[in-house]
Coordinates of C-alpha atoms and ligand atoms in Angstrom, one line a residue:
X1 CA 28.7 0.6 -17.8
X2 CA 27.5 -2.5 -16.2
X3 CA 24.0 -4.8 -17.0
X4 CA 22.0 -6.1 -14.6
X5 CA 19.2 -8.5 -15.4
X6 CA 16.4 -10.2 -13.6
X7 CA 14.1 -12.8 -15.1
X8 CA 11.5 -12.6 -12.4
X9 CA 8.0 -14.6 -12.4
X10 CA 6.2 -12.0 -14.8
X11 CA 9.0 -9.8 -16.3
X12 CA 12.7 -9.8 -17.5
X13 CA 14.3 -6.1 -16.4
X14 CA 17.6 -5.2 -17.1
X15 CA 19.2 -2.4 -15.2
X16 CA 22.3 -0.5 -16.3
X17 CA 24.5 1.4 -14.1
X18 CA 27.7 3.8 -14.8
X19 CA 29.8 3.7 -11.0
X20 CA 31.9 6.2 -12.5
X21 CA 29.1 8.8 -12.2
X22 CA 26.9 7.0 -9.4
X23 CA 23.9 6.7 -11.6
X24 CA 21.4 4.4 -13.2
X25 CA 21.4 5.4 -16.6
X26 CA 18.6 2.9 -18.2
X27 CA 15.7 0.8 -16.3
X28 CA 13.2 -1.5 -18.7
X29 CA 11.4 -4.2 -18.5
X30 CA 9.5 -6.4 -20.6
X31 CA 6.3 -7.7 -19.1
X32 CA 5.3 -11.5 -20.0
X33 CA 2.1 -11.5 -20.3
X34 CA 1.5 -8.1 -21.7
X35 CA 4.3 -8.3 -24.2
X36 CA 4.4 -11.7 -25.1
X37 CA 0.5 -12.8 -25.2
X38 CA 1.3 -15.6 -27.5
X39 CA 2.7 -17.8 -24.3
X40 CA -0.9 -17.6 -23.2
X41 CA 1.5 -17.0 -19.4
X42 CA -0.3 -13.7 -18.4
X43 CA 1.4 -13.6 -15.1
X44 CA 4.2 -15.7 -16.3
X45 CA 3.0 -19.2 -15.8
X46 CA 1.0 -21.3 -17.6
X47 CA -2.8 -21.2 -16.1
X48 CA -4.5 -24.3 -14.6
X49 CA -1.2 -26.7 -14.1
X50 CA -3.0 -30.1 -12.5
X51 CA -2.3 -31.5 -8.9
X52 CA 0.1 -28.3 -7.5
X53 CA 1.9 -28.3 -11.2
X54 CA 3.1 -24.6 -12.1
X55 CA 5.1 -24.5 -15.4
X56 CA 6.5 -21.9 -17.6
X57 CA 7.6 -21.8 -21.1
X58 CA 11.4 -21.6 -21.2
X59 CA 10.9 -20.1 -24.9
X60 CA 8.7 -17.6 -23.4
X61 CA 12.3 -16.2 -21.3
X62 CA 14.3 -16.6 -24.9
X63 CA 11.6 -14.3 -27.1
X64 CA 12.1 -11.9 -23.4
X65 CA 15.5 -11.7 -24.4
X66 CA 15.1 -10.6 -28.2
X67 CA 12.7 -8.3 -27.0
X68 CA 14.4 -6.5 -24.5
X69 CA 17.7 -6.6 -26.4
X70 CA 15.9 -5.3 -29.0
X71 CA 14.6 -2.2 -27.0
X72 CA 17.3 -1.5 -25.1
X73 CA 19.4 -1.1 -27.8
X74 CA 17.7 1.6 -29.4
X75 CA 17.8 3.8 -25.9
X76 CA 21.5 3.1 -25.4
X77 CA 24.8 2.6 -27.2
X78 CA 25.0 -1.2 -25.5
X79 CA 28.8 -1.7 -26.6
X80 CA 29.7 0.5 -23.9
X81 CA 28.8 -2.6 -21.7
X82 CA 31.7 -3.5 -20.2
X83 CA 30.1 -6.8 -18.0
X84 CA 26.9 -8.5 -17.9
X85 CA 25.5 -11.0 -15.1
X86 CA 22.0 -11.3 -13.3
X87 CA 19.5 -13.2 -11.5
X88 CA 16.7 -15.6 -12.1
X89 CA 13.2 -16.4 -10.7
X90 CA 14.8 -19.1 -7.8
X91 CA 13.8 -22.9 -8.3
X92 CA 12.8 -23.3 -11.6
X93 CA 14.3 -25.6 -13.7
X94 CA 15.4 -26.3 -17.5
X95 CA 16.1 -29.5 -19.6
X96 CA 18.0 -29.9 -22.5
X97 CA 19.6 -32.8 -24.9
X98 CA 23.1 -32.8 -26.3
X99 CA 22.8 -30.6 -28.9
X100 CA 22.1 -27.6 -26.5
X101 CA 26.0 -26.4 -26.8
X102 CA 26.4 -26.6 -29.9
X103 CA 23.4 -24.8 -30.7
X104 CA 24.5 -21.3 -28.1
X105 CA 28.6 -21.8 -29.7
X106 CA 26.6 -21.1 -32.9
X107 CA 23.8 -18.6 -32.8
X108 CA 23.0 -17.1 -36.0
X109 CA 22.0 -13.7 -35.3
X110 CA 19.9 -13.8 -38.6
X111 CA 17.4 -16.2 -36.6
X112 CA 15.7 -15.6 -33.2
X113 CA 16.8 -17.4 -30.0
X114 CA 13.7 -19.6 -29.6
X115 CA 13.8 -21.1 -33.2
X116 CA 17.3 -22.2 -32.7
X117 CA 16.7 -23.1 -29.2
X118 CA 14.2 -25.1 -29.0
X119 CA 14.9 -28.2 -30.5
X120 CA 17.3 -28.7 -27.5
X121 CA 14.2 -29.2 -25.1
X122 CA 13.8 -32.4 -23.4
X123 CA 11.1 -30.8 -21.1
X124 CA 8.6 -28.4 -23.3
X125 CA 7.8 -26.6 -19.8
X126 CA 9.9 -25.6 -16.5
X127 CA 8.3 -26.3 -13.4
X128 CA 8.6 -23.0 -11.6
X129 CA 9.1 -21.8 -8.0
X130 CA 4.7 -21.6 -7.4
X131 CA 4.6 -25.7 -8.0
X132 CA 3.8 -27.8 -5.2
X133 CA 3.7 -31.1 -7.0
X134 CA 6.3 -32.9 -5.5
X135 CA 5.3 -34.1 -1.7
X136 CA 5.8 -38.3 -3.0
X137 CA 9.5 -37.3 -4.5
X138 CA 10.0 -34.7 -0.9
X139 CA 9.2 -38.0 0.9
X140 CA 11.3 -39.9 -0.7
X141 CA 14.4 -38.2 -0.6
X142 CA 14.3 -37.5 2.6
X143 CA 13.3 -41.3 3.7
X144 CA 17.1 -42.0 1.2
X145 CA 18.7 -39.7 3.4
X146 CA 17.4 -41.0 6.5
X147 CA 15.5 -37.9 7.7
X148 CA 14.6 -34.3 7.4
X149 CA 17.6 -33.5 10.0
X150 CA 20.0 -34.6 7.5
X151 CA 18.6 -33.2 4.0
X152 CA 18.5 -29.7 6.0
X153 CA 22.1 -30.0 7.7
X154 CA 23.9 -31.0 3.8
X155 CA 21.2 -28.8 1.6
X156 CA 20.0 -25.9 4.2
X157 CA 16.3 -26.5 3.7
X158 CA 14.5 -29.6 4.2
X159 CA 13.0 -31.4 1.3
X160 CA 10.7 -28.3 -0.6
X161 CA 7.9 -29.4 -2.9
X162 CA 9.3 -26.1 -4.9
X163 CA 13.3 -27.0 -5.1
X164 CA 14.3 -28.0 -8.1
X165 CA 15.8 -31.9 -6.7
X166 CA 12.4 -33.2 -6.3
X167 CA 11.1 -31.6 -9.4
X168 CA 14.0 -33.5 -11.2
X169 CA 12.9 -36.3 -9.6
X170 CA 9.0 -35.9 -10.9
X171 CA 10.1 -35.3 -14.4
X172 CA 12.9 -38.7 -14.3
X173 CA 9.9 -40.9 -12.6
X174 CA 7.4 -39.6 -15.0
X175 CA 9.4 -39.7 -18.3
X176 CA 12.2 -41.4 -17.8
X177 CA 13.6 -42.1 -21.5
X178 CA 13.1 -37.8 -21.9
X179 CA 15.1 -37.7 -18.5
X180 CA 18.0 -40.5 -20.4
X181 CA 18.3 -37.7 -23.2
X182 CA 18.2 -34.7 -21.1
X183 CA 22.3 -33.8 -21.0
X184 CA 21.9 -30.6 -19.4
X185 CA 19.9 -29.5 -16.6
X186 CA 20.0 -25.5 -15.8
X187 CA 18.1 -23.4 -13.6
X188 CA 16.3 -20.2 -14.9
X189 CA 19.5 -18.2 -13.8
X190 CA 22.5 -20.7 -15.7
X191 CA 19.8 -21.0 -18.7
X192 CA 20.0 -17.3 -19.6
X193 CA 23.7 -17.0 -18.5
X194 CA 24.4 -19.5 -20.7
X195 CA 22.8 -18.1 -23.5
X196 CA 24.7 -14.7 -23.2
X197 CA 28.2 -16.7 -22.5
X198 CA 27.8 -19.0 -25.9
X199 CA 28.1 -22.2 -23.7
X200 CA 27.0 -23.6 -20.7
X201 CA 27.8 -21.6 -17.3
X202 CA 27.8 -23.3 -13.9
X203 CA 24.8 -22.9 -11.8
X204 CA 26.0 -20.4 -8.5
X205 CA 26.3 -21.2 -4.5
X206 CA 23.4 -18.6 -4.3
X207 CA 20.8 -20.3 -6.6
X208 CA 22.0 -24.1 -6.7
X209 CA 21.5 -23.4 -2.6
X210 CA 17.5 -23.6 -4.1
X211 CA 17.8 -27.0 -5.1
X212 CA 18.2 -29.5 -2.3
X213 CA 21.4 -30.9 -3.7
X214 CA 23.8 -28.4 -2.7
X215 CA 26.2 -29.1 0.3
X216 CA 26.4 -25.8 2.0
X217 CA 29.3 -26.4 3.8
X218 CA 31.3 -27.7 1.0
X219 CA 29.9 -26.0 -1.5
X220 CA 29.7 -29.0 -4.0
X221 CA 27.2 -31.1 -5.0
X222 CA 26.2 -33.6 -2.4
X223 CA 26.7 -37.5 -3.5
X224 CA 23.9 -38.4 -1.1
X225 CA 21.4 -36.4 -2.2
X226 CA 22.3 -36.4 -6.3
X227 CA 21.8 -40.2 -5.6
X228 CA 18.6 -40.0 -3.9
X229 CA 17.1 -37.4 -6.4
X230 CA 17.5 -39.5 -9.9
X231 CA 20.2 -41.5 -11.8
X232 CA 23.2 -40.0 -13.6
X233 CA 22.4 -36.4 -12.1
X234 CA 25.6 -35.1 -11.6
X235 CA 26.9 -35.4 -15.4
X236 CA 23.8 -33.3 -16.2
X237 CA 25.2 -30.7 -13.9
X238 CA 28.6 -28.4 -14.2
X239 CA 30.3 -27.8 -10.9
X240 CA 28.9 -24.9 -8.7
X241 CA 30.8 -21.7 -8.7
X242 CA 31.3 -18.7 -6.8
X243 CA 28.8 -16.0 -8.6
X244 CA 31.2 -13.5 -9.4
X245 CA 32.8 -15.9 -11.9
X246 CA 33.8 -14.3 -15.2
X247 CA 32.5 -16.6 -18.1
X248 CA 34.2 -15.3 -20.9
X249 CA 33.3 -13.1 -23.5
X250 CA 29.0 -12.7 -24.7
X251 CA 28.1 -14.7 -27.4
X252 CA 28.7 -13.2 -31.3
X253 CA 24.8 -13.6 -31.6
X254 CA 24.5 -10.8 -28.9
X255 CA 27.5 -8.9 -30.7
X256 CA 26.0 -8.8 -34.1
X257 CA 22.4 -8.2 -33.4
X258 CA 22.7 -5.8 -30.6
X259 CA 25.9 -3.9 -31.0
X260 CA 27.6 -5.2 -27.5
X261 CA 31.1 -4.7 -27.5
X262 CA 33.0 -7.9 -28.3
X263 CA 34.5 -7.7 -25.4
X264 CA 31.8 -7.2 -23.3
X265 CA 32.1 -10.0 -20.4
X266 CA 29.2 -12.0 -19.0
X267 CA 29.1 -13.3 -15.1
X268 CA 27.4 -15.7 -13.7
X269 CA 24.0 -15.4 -13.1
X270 CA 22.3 -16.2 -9.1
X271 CA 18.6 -16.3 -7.7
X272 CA 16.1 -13.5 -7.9
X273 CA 16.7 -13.2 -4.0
X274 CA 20.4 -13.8 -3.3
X275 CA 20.5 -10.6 -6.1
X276 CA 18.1 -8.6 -3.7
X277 CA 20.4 -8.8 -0.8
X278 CA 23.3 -7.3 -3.0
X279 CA 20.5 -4.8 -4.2
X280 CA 19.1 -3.8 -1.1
X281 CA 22.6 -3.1 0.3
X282 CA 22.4 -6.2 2.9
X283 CA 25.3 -8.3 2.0
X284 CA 27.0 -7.9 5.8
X285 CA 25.5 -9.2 9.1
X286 CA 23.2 -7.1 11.2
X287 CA 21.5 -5.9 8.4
X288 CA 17.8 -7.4 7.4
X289 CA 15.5 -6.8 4.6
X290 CA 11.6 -7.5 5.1
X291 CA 9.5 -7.2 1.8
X292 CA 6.0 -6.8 2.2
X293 CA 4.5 -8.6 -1.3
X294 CA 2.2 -10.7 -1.9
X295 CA 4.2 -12.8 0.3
X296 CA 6.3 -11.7 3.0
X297 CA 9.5 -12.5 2.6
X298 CA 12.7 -11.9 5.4
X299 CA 16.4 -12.4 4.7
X300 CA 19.6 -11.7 6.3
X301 CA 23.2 -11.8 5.2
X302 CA 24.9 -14.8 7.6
X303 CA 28.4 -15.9 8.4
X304 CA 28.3 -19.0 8.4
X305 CA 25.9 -22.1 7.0
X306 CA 23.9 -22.2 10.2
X307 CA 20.4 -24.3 9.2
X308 CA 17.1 -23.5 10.8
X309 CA 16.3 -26.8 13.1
X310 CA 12.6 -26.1 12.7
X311 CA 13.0 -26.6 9.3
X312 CA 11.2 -23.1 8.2
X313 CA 14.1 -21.1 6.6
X314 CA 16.5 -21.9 3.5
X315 CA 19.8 -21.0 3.5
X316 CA 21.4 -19.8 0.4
X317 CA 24.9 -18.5 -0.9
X318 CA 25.6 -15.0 -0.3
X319 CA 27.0 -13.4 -3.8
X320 CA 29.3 -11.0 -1.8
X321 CA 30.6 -14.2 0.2
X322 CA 29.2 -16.2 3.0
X323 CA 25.3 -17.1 3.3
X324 CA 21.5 -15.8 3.7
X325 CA 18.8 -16.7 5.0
X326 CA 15.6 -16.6 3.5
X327 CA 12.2 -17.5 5.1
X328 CA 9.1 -16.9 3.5
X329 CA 5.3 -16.0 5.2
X330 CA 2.6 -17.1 2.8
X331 CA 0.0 -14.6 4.6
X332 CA 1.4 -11.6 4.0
X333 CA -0.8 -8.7 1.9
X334 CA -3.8 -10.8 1.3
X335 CA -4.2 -11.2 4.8
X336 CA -3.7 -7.5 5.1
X337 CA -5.9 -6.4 2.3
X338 CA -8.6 -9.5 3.8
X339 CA -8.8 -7.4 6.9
X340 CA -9.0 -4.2 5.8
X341 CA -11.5 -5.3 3.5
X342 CA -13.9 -6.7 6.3
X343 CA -13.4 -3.4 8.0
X344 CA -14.3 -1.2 5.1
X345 CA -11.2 0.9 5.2
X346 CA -8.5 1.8 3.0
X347 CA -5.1 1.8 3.5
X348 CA -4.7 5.6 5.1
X349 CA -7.3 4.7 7.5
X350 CA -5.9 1.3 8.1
X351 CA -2.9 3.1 9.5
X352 CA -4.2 5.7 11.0
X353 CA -7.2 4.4 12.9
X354 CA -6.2 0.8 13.2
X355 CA -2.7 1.7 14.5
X356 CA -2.4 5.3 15.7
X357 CA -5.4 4.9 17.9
X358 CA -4.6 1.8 19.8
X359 CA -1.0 3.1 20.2
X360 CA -1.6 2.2 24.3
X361 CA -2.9 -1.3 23.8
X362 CA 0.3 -2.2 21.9
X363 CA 0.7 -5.8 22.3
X364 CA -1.9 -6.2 24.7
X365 CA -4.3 -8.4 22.1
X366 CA -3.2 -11.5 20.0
X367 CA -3.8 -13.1 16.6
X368 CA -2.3 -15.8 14.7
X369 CA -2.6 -13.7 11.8
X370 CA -3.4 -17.0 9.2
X371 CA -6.2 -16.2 6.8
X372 CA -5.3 -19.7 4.7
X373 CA -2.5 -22.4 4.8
X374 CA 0.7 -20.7 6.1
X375 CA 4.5 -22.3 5.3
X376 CA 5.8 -20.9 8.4
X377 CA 4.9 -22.3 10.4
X378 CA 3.5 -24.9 8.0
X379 CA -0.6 -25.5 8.7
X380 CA -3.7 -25.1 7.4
X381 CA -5.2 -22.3 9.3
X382 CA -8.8 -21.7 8.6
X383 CA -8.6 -18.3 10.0
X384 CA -6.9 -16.2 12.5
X385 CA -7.0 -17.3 16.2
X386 CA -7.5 -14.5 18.7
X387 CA -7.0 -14.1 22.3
X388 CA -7.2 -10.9 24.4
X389 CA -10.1 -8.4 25.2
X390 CA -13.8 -9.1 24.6
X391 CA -14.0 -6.0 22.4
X392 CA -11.1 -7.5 20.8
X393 CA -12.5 -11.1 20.1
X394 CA -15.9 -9.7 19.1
X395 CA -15.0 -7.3 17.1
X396 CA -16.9 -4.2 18.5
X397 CA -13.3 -2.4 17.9
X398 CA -12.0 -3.4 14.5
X399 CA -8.8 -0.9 15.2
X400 CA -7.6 -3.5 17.9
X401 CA -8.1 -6.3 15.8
X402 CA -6.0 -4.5 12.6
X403 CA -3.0 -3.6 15.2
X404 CA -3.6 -6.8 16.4
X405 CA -3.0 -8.5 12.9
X406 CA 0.0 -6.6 12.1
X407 CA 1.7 -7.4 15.4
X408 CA 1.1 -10.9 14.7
X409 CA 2.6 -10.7 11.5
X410 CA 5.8 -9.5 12.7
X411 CA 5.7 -11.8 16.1
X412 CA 5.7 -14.2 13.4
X413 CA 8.5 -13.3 11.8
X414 CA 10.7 -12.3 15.1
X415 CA 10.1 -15.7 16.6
X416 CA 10.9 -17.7 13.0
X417 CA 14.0 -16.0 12.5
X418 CA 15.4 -16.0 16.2
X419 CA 17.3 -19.4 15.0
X420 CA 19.5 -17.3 13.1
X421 CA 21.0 -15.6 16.1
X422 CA 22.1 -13.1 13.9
X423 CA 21.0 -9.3 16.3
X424 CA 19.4 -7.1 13.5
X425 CA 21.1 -3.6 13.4
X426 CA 18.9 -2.5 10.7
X427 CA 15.6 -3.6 8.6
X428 CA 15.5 -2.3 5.2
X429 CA 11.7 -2.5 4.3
X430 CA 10.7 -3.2 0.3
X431 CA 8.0 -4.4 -1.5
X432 CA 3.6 -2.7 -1.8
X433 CA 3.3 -2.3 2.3
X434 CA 6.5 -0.9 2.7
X435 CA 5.4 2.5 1.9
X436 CA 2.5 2.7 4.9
X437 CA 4.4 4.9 7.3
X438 CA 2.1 2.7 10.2
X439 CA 3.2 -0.8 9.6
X440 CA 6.9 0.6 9.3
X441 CA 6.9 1.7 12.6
X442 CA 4.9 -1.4 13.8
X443 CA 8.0 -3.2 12.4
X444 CA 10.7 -1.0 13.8
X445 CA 9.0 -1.1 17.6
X446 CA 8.8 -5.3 17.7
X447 CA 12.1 -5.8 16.4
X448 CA 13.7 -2.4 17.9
X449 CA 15.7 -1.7 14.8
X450 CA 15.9 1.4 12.8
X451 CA 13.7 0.9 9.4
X452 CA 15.1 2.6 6.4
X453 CA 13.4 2.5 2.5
X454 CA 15.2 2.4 -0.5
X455 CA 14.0 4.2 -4.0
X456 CA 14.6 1.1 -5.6
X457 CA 12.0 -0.4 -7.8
X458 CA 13.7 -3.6 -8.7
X459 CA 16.6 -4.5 -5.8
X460 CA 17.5 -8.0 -7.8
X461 CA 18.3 -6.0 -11.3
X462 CA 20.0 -3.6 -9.3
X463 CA 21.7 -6.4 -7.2
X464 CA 22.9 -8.1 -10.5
X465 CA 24.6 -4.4 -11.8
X466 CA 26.4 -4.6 -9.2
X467 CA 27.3 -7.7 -8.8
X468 CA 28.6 -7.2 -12.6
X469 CA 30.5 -4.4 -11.4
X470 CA 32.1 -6.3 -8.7
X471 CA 33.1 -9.1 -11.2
X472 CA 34.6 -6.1 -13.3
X473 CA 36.8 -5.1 -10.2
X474 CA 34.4 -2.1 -8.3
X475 CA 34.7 -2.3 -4.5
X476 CA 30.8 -3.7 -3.5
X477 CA 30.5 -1.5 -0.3
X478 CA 32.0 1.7 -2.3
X479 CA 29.1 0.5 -4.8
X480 CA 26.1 0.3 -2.2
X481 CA 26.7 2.9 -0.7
X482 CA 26.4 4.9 -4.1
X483 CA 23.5 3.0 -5.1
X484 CA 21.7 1.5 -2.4
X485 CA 21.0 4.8 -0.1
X486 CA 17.4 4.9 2.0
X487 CA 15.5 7.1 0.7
X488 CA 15.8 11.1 2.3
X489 CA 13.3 11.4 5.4
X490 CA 12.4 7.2 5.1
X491 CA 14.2 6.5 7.9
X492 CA 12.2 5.3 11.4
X493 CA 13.7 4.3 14.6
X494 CA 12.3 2.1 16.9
X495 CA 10.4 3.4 20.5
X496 CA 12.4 2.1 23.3
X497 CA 9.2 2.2 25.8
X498 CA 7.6 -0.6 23.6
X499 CA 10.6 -3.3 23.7
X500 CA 9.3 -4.9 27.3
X501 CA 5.8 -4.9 25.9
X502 CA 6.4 -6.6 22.7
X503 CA 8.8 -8.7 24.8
X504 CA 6.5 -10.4 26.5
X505 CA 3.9 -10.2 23.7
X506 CA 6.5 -12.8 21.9
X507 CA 6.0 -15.1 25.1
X508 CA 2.3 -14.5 24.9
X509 CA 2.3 -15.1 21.2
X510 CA 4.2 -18.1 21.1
X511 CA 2.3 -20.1 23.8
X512 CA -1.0 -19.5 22.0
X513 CA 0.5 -20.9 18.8
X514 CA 2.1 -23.4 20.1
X515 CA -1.7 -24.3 21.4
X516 CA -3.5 -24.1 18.3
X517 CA -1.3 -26.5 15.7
Ligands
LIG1 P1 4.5 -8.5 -5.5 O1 5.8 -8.0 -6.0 O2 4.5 -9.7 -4.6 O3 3.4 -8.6 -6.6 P2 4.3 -5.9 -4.2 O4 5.6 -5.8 -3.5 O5 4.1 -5.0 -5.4 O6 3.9 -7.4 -4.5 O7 3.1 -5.5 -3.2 C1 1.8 -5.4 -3.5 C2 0.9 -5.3 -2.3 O8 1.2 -4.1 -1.6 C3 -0.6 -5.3 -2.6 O9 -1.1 -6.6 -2.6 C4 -1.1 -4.4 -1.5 O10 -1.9 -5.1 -0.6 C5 0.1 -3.8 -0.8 N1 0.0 -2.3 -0.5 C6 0.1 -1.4 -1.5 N2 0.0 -0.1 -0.9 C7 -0.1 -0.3 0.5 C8 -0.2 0.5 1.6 N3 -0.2 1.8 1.5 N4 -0.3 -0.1 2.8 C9 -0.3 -1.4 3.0 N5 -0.2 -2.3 1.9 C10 -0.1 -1.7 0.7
LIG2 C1 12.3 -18.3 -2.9 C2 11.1 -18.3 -3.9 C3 10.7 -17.1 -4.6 C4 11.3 -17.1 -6.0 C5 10.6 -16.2 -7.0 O1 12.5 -19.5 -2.3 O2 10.6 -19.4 -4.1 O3 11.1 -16.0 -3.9 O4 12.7 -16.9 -6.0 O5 10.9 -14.9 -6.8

């Protein structure tokens, strides 16, 4: 059996699979805030962080760990593991002093994780992927390298108030003797890797893509940038490796207190995301995955390190090899759930009067569909911006103005990604909106692609299974297409009599954002 396990914003899961019999055997997670009300975290983060700060406890993930260990084991005989790797809320970022090796080479399994742990800290709190702290350090870095251009061609992303290089930077300019004793820097994914392994792991090309240091091409850290960020950065940090590295064997703390086998392996660990494309069963070109959260998110297996010259999308290591993009739609549910609410309906209706009944007016209306700030593309909308009919604009027919917002959504999304040149085969839709049968065909007629659903529940624990099962020698296509089938009857394909309507709705689109930021 193989372990999968994601520490995610507001919960650790692990996920165990058995290839030899095609199945998940055990799913579980352990919620932050419900299970561990103590961190005073109840969605994972500490409330009311100052000027954009969002922080979580590191010790918060440790006690997870125990917790989850502990439950897990009584469900399932664990020494039947045979690897162990997973994946990590992307971003975030963890600081420790010299001490922190030798305290994982000697856990005592008598004592929990955080007690022995802790001490280590140079940093009480991470900053996690929600802060937005850093614009000064975002300037600066990319004034050191002499321009946005060049932080995106080395890193993949411009400079991102959320990555973890200007977050280093905050914490070195705002404590810099707690920065001198800080030996080891890890992100959320190396951190727990580590843990498991008995010693520190190597950060991966899929995560360490997250931190504007990377150079994607030569998948090393870049001189230029670990300069610019703070001093003496790269001793703090282990070489990057490919994620499917074997570490060794898990720690005796994990042995002795759980019952893992002994020689149970442990893998590298990657991002919450770059696990999601293994999970979703997207690690070749052609295929897409669009989930529809609280955010929208869209990302792509790609060949090659190709960097978005708009500066919108990140590009991140691909576990199965190669790269992904990733670009991310601030607006996505709340401005769905905003509209339905000012309509009064619910979701059924949504879909069935807001879309099925305008079906002949499809992409005859506009709308920048921007309830707040969007990231892409980056401004502070104060609302959406309309253009089409007068029923349309006024209102009187609040079915044209829900298609309307939908088909802006995806617009969006079509014309932000087009820099990838990469033609999408397939969509596979995840995440709360995926299951309205409406906006899934809304999706598959703008980008004419078949939309398939998976059953999954938690693609990144999934992912990590089977990126454990890779490391252990499976074949990763034999393994998705085992576990990563679209659900019976989810499958939509895409009406052909739409693609020169929402062809030209793109043009139309475009031009009136293009006018209005
Ligand atoms: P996250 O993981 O970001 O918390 P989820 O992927 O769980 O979010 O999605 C939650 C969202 O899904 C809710 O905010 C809700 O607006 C949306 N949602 C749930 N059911 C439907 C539906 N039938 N149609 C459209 N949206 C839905
Ligand atoms: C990606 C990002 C989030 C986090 C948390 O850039 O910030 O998706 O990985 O899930």
């Amino acid at each position: 059996m193989f372990l999968g396990l994601d520490s995610s914003t507001q919960s650790l899961t692990a996920v165990l699979i058995d290839p030899a019999m095609g199945e998940i055997m055990v799913q579980l997670s352990v919620n932050f805030g419900a299970d561990l009300p103590q961190y005073l975290s109840p969605s994972g983060f500490i409330p009311g962080g100052e000027k954009g700060e969002v922080h979580a406890n590191p010790m918060m993930w440790l006690d997870a760990l125990d917790l989850l260990f502990g439950r897990l084991s009584h469900l399932t005989d664990l020494s039947k593991v045979k690897l162990i790797a997973g994946s990590g809320q992307q971003h975030g970022s963890v600081y420790l002093d010299g001490s922190f090796d030798a305290r994982i080479a000697a856990l005592d399994p008598g004592q929990s994780l955080v007690s022995q742990i802790s001490p280590a800290l140079t940093r009480a709190t991470s900053p996690i992927w929600m802060d937005t702290s850093t614009g000064a350090e975002c300037a600066e870095i990319t004034a050191a390298l002499g321009g946005s251009g060049e932080v995106c061609h080395r890193s993949g992303s411009i400079a991102i108030e959320r990555f973890s290089g200007p977050q280093i930077r905050r914490f070195y300019k705002s404590d810099p003797a707690a920065y001198a004793r800080t030996a080891r820097i890890h992100l959320v994914s190396s951190f727990i890797a580590s843990i498991l392994a008995g010693k520190s792991v190597p950060i991966d090309f899929g995560d360490g893509a997250g931190m504007n240091l990377l150079n994607l091409s030569r998948q090393i850290w870049d001189t230029e940038l670990l300069v610019a960020t703070a001093p003496e950065l790269c001793a703090k940090l282990l070489p990057p490796a490919l994620t499917t590295t074997i570490e060794g064997s898990v720690s005796a703390y994990f042995v002795e207190k759980y019952g893992f086998s002994s020689e149970c392996q442990t893998a590298l660990f990657t991002g919450d995301n770059p696990a999601s494309l293994v999970g979703m069963g997207a690690t070749t070109p052609g295929n897409v995955v669009i989930s529809l959260g609280t955010s929208d998110t869209f990302f792509a297996a790609m060949p090659g390190p190709k960097t978005d010259p708009r500066g919108y999308g990140h590009v991140f290591g691909n576990p199965a090899g190669g790269y992904m993009s990733l670009i991310c739609f601030r607006n996505g549910s709340l401005a769905r759930e905003a509209l339905r609410d000012k309509l009064g309906l619910d979701w059924a209706a949504f879909d069935r009067e807001g879309l099925a009944s305008t079906l002949g007016q499809a992409g005859e209306n506009l709308m920048l569909p921007f309830f707040g700030a969007e990231i892409t593309p980056r401004h502070d909308f104060t609302g959406p911006v309309m253009k089409g009919s007068p029923e349309f604009e006024s209102g009187s027919n609040p079915a044209l103005q829900a298609r309307a917002l939908l088909e802006g959504q995806f617009l969006n999304m079509r014309l932000h990604s087009e820099w990838m040149e990469v033609k999408t085969e397939r969509i596979r839709l995840t995440g709360g909106a995926s299951k309205n049968d409406g906006i899934a065909q809304l999706v598959a007629d703008i980008f004419q692609a078949p939309i398939e659903r998976l059953d999954v529940s938690n693609s990144a624990a999934l992912g990590a299974a089977l990126i454990a099962a890779t490391a252990g020698g499976h074949d990763l296509p034999a393994l998705q297409e085992v576990f990563c089938k679209a659900a019976p009857g989810s499958t939509l394909l895409p009406d052909p009599a739409l693609a020169a309507a929402y062809q030209k709705a793109l043009g139309g689109f475009k031009s009136l954002l293009a006018a209005s930021v």
